[in-house]
Amino acid sequence: VYTAKEFDYDLNSPLGQLRSSQINKGYGVLCKINEILLTQRNNMNKLSGLTSKYYTIIPHSFGHRLPPIINNLKRMHREIELIETLKQMLITNKILNKRNKRKNPIDTHYNALHCDILPLSEYSSNYQMITRAIKQTHASTHNGYALKVYDIFEIERKNSK
């Protein structure tokens, strides 16, 4: 199992910009490379051209190193593994984006932390204490406005009581 960095995948390329059609095109190029590897193993011109095309379609980051030519089955299988991983990431990204569009982003973050946001009853002792503290700490020099408490919420984290 490789990480994206070990695949030489360009992590600065946002996954949202990578389209399913791009991944399919990349896979198609890898299929052509596979065909050449199985039938014309020494045809470095074709392998070089197709490798270049593949790296153009699927962003990679090699730093200052020359991009390696996909000229053996091990390297080609590694790139297929990258394509499969990118497909899974794209599907996951789409699912999460659909879920997150339905919810308020703040709720999504609190849910990720396994927290519930619950309104305090205005008759609870905590509500009364907070309201009293706000009124009593309002300095007399700030007489141009009055503070009013509309709602107070408590955060309840699961399994932390």
PDB file of C-alpha atoms in Angstrom:
ATOM      1  CA  VAL A   1       0.000   0.000   0.000  1.00  0.00           C
ATOM      2  CA  TYR A   2       1.405   3.359  -1.064  1.00  0.00           C
ATOM      3  CA  THR A   3       0.607   6.880   0.066  1.00  0.00           C
ATOM      4  CA  ALA A   4      -0.161   9.580  -2.495  1.00  0.00           C
ATOM      5  CA  LYS A   5       3.344  10.995  -1.962  1.00  0.00           C
ATOM      6  CA  GLU A   6       4.925   7.585  -2.668  1.00  0.00           C
ATOM      7  CA  PHE A   7       2.904   7.415  -5.889  1.00  0.00           C
ATOM      8  CA  ASP A   8       4.497  10.768  -6.843  1.00  0.00           C
ATOM      9  CA  TYR A   9       0.950  12.103  -7.169  1.00  0.00           C
ATOM     10  CA  ASP A  10       0.842  15.896  -7.118  1.00  0.00           C
ATOM     11  CA  LEU A  11      -0.767  16.636  -3.740  1.00  0.00           C
ATOM     12  CA  ASN A  12      -1.054  20.340  -4.629  1.00  0.00           C
ATOM     13  CA  SER A  13      -3.522  19.452  -7.353  1.00  0.00           C
ATOM     14  CA  PRO A  14      -6.973  19.689  -5.752  1.00  0.00           C
ATOM     15  CA  LEU A  15      -8.890  16.454  -6.056  1.00  0.00           C
ATOM     16  CA  GLY A  16     -11.994  18.470  -6.930  1.00  0.00           C
ATOM     17  CA  GLN A  17     -10.325  19.537 -10.176  1.00  0.00           C
ATOM     18  CA  LEU A  18      -9.566  15.940 -11.148  1.00  0.00           C
ATOM     19  CA  ARG A  19     -12.501  14.590 -13.112  1.00  0.00           C
ATOM     20  CA  SER A  20     -13.686  11.042 -13.585  1.00  0.00           C
ATOM     21  CA  SER A  21     -13.142  11.424 -17.338  1.00  0.00           C
ATOM     22  CA  GLN A  22      -9.507  12.401 -16.666  1.00  0.00           C
ATOM     23  CA  ILE A  23      -8.963   9.298 -14.534  1.00  0.00           C
ATOM     24  CA  ASN A  24     -10.555   7.148 -17.251  1.00  0.00           C
ATOM     25  CA  LYS A  25      -8.293   8.726 -19.903  1.00  0.00           C
ATOM     26  CA  GLY A  26      -5.270   8.037 -17.707  1.00  0.00           C
ATOM     27  CA  TYR A  27      -6.383   4.438 -17.332  1.00  0.00           C
ATOM     28  CA  GLY A  28      -6.799   4.179 -21.111  1.00  0.00           C
ATOM     29  CA  VAL A  29      -3.216   5.363 -21.642  1.00  0.00           C
ATOM     30  CA  LEU A  30      -1.981   2.809 -19.087  1.00  0.00           C
ATOM     31  CA  CYS A  31      -3.819   0.086 -21.030  1.00  0.00           C
ATOM     32  CA  LYS A  32      -1.933   1.144 -24.185  1.00  0.00           C
ATOM     33  CA  ILE A  33       1.349   1.084 -22.237  1.00  0.00           C
ATOM     34  CA  ASN A  34       0.476  -2.401 -20.974  1.00  0.00           C
ATOM     35  CA  GLU A  35      -0.174  -3.583 -24.526  1.00  0.00           C
ATOM     36  CA  ILE A  36       3.217  -2.280 -25.666  1.00  0.00           C
ATOM     37  CA  LEU A  37       4.961  -3.830 -22.645  1.00  0.00           C
ATOM     38  CA  LEU A  38       3.440  -7.200 -23.498  1.00  0.00           C
ATOM     39  CA  THR A  39       4.055  -7.081 -27.269  1.00  0.00           C
ATOM     40  CA  GLN A  40       6.848  -4.583 -28.068  1.00  0.00           C
ATOM     41  CA  ARG A  41       8.804  -4.380 -24.805  1.00  0.00           C
ATOM     42  CA  ASN A  42      11.766  -2.496 -26.319  1.00  0.00           C
ATOM     43  CA  ASN A  43       9.783   0.232 -28.100  1.00  0.00           C
ATOM     44  CA  MET A  44      11.042   3.068 -25.877  1.00  0.00           C
ATOM     45  CA  ASN A  45       9.797   5.793 -28.249  1.00  0.00           C
ATOM     46  CA  LYS A  46       6.168   4.707 -27.870  1.00  0.00           C
ATOM     47  CA  LEU A  47       6.572   4.068 -24.146  1.00  0.00           C
ATOM     48  CA  SER A  48       8.141   7.490 -23.662  1.00  0.00           C
ATOM     49  CA  GLY A  49       5.386   9.254 -25.622  1.00  0.00           C
ATOM     50  CA  LEU A  50       2.567   7.453 -23.837  1.00  0.00           C
ATOM     51  CA  THR A  51       4.198   7.992 -20.439  1.00  0.00           C
ATOM     52  CA  SER A  52       4.427  11.705 -21.150  1.00  0.00           C
ATOM     53  CA  LYS A  53       0.764  11.754 -22.195  1.00  0.00           C
ATOM     54  CA  TYR A  54      -0.204   9.881 -18.997  1.00  0.00           C
ATOM     55  CA  TYR A  55       1.693  12.323 -16.748  1.00  0.00           C
ATOM     56  CA  THR A  56      -0.031  15.199 -18.545  1.00  0.00           C
ATOM     57  CA  ILE A  57      -3.463  13.710 -17.814  1.00  0.00           C
ATOM     58  CA  ILE A  58      -2.775  12.574 -14.226  1.00  0.00           C
ATOM     59  CA  PRO A  59      -0.762  15.218 -12.318  1.00  0.00           C
ATOM     60  CA  HIS A  60       2.453  13.950 -10.736  1.00  0.00           C
ATOM     61  CA  SER A  61       5.175  15.706  -8.809  1.00  0.00           C
ATOM     62  CA  PHE A  62       8.716  14.467  -9.262  1.00  0.00           C
ATOM     63  CA  GLY A  63      10.441  17.522  -7.850  1.00  0.00           C
ATOM     64  CA  HIS A  64      13.686  18.045  -9.728  1.00  0.00           C
ATOM     65  CA  ARG A  65      13.856  14.429 -10.873  1.00  0.00           C
ATOM     66  CA  LEU A  66      13.081  13.403 -14.426  1.00  0.00           C
ATOM     67  CA  PRO A  67       9.726  11.646 -14.693  1.00  0.00           C
ATOM     68  CA  PRO A  68      10.419   7.925 -15.037  1.00  0.00           C
ATOM     69  CA  ILE A  69       9.261   6.182 -18.183  1.00  0.00           C
ATOM     70  CA  ILE A  70       6.686   3.513 -17.456  1.00  0.00           C
ATOM     71  CA  ASN A  71       8.740   0.751 -19.036  1.00  0.00           C
ATOM     72  CA  ASN A  72       8.042  -2.261 -16.835  1.00  0.00           C
ATOM     73  CA  LEU A  73       5.016  -4.060 -15.458  1.00  0.00           C
ATOM     74  CA  LYS A  74       5.859  -3.231 -11.836  1.00  0.00           C
ATOM     75  CA  ARG A  75       5.808   0.525 -12.514  1.00  0.00           C
ATOM     76  CA  MET A  76       2.688   0.187 -14.658  1.00  0.00           C
ATOM     77  CA  HIS A  77       0.832  -1.758 -11.921  1.00  0.00           C
ATOM     78  CA  ARG A  78       1.828   0.899  -9.422  1.00  0.00           C
ATOM     79  CA  GLU A  79       0.246   3.562 -11.638  1.00  0.00           C
ATOM     80  CA  ILE A  80      -2.906   1.451 -12.005  1.00  0.00           C
ATOM     81  CA  GLU A  81      -3.025   1.275  -8.209  1.00  0.00           C
ATOM     82  CA  LEU A  82      -2.802   5.084  -8.138  1.00  0.00           C
ATOM     83  CA  ILE A  83      -5.671   5.332 -10.650  1.00  0.00           C
ATOM     84  CA  GLU A  84      -7.817   3.003  -8.511  1.00  0.00           C
ATOM     85  CA  THR A  85      -6.997   5.030  -5.388  1.00  0.00           C
ATOM     86  CA  LEU A  86      -7.866   8.290  -7.147  1.00  0.00           C
ATOM     87  CA  LYS A  87     -11.194   6.806  -8.283  1.00  0.00           C
ATOM     88  CA  GLN A  88     -12.028   5.848  -4.696  1.00  0.00           C
ATOM     89  CA  MET A  89     -10.987   9.282  -3.419  1.00  0.00           C
ATOM     90  CA  LEU A  90     -13.110  10.991  -6.063  1.00  0.00           C
ATOM     91  CA  ILE A  91     -16.169   8.905  -5.128  1.00  0.00           C
ATOM     92  CA  THR A  92     -15.612   9.590  -1.425  1.00  0.00           C
ATOM     93  CA  ASN A  93     -15.161  13.299  -2.113  1.00  0.00           C
ATOM     94  CA  LYS A  94     -18.457  13.417  -4.044  1.00  0.00           C
ATOM     95  CA  ILE A  95     -20.338  11.626  -1.257  1.00  0.00           C
ATOM     96  CA  LEU A  96     -18.933  13.938   1.418  1.00  0.00           C
ATOM     97  CA  ASN A  97     -19.694  17.040  -0.629  1.00  0.00           C
ATOM     98  CA  LYS A  98     -23.313  15.920  -1.098  1.00  0.00           C
ATOM     99  CA  ARG A  99     -23.674  15.278   2.632  1.00  0.00           C
ATOM    100  CA  ASN A 100     -22.049  18.564   3.592  1.00  0.00           C
ATOM    101  CA  LYS A 101     -24.259  20.610   1.254  1.00  0.00           C
ATOM    102  CA  ARG A 102     -27.319  19.476   3.190  1.00  0.00           C
ATOM    103  CA  LYS A 103     -25.933  20.523   6.562  1.00  0.00           C
ATOM    104  CA  ASN A 104     -24.690  23.732   8.035  1.00  0.00           C
ATOM    105  CA  PRO A 105     -20.849  23.637   7.949  1.00  0.00           C
ATOM    106  CA  ILE A 106     -20.661  24.364  11.678  1.00  0.00           C
ATOM    107  CA  ASP A 107     -22.947  21.394  12.406  1.00  0.00           C
ATOM    108  CA  THR A 108     -20.760  19.226  10.190  1.00  0.00           C
ATOM    109  CA  HIS A 109     -17.644  20.163  12.191  1.00  0.00           C
ATOM    110  CA  TYR A 110     -19.316  19.540  15.546  1.00  0.00           C
ATOM    111  CA  ASN A 111     -20.645  16.192  14.283  1.00  0.00           C
ATOM    112  CA  ALA A 112     -17.129  15.233  13.213  1.00  0.00           C
ATOM    113  CA  LEU A 113     -16.034  15.938  16.802  1.00  0.00           C
ATOM    114  CA  HIS A 114     -18.945  13.795  18.062  1.00  0.00           C
ATOM    115  CA  CYS A 115     -20.552  16.789  19.755  1.00  0.00           C
ATOM    116  CA  ASP A 116     -24.165  17.819  20.068  1.00  0.00           C
ATOM    117  CA  ILE A 117     -25.269  21.441  20.312  1.00  0.00           C
ATOM    118  CA  LEU A 118     -28.220  21.692  22.670  1.00  0.00           C
ATOM    119  CA  PRO A 119     -30.216  24.810  23.603  1.00  0.00           C
ATOM    120  CA  LEU A 120     -30.341  25.601  27.302  1.00  0.00           C
ATOM    121  CA  SER A 121     -33.742  26.161  28.819  1.00  0.00           C
ATOM    122  CA  GLU A 122     -34.103  29.762  29.969  1.00  0.00           C
ATOM    123  CA  TYR A 123     -35.289  28.366  33.310  1.00  0.00           C
ATOM    124  CA  SER A 124     -32.113  26.297  33.885  1.00  0.00           C
ATOM    125  CA  SER A 125     -29.613  27.398  36.527  1.00  0.00           C
ATOM    126  CA  ASN A 126     -26.802  27.625  33.947  1.00  0.00           C
ATOM    127  CA  TYR A 127     -28.882  29.918  31.718  1.00  0.00           C
ATOM    128  CA  GLN A 128     -29.736  32.148  34.686  1.00  0.00           C
ATOM    129  CA  MET A 129     -26.086  32.267  35.827  1.00  0.00           C
ATOM    130  CA  ILE A 130     -24.776  33.235  32.364  1.00  0.00           C
ATOM    131  CA  THR A 131     -27.490  35.878  31.879  1.00  0.00           C
ATOM    132  CA  ARG A 132     -26.751  37.360  35.310  1.00  0.00           C
ATOM    133  CA  ALA A 133     -22.987  37.412  34.596  1.00  0.00           C
ATOM    134  CA  ILE A 134     -23.530  39.249  31.304  1.00  0.00           C
ATOM    135  CA  LYS A 135     -25.738  41.905  32.939  1.00  0.00           C
ATOM    136  CA  GLN A 136     -23.443  42.371  35.947  1.00  0.00           C
ATOM    137  CA  THR A 137     -20.261  42.738  33.901  1.00  0.00           C
ATOM    138  CA  HIS A 138     -21.740  45.391  31.593  1.00  0.00           C
ATOM    139  CA  ALA A 139     -19.751  48.464  32.644  1.00  0.00           C
ATOM    140  CA  SER A 140     -21.542  51.727  33.414  1.00  0.00           C
ATOM    141  CA  THR A 141     -19.369  53.510  30.845  1.00  0.00           C
ATOM    142  CA  HIS A 142     -21.038  51.368  28.163  1.00  0.00           C
ATOM    143  CA  ASN A 143     -24.436  52.961  28.637  1.00  0.00           C
ATOM    144  CA  GLY A 144     -25.062  53.575  24.938  1.00  0.00           C
ATOM    145  CA  TYR A 145     -26.422  50.080  24.490  1.00  0.00           C
ATOM    146  CA  ALA A 146     -27.874  47.176  26.437  1.00  0.00           C
ATOM    147  CA  LEU A 147     -26.974  43.532  26.141  1.00  0.00           C
ATOM    148  CA  LYS A 148     -29.774  41.042  25.578  1.00  0.00           C
ATOM    149  CA  VAL A 149     -29.360  37.273  25.656  1.00  0.00           C
ATOM    150  CA  TYR A 150     -31.432  35.531  22.996  1.00  0.00           C
ATOM    151  CA  ASP A 151     -30.210  31.933  23.212  1.00  0.00           C
ATOM    152  CA  ILE A 152     -27.551  29.992  25.061  1.00  0.00           C
ATOM    153  CA  PHE A 153     -26.323  26.611  23.897  1.00  0.00           C
ATOM    154  CA  GLU A 154     -24.332  23.893  25.559  1.00  0.00           C
ATOM    155  CA  ILE A 155     -21.964  21.518  23.840  1.00  0.00           C
ATOM    156  CA  GLU A 156     -22.258  17.891  24.819  1.00  0.00           C
ATOM    157  CA  ARG A 157     -19.479  15.595  23.699  1.00  0.00           C
ATOM    158  CA  LYS A 158     -20.369  11.927  23.466  1.00  0.00           C
ATOM    159  CA  ASN A 159     -18.589   9.638  25.933  1.00  0.00           C
ATOM    160  CA  SER A 160     -17.120  12.501  27.969  1.00  0.00           C
ATOM    161  CA  LYS A 161     -19.526  12.662  30.880  1.00  0.00           C
TER     162      LYS A 161
END
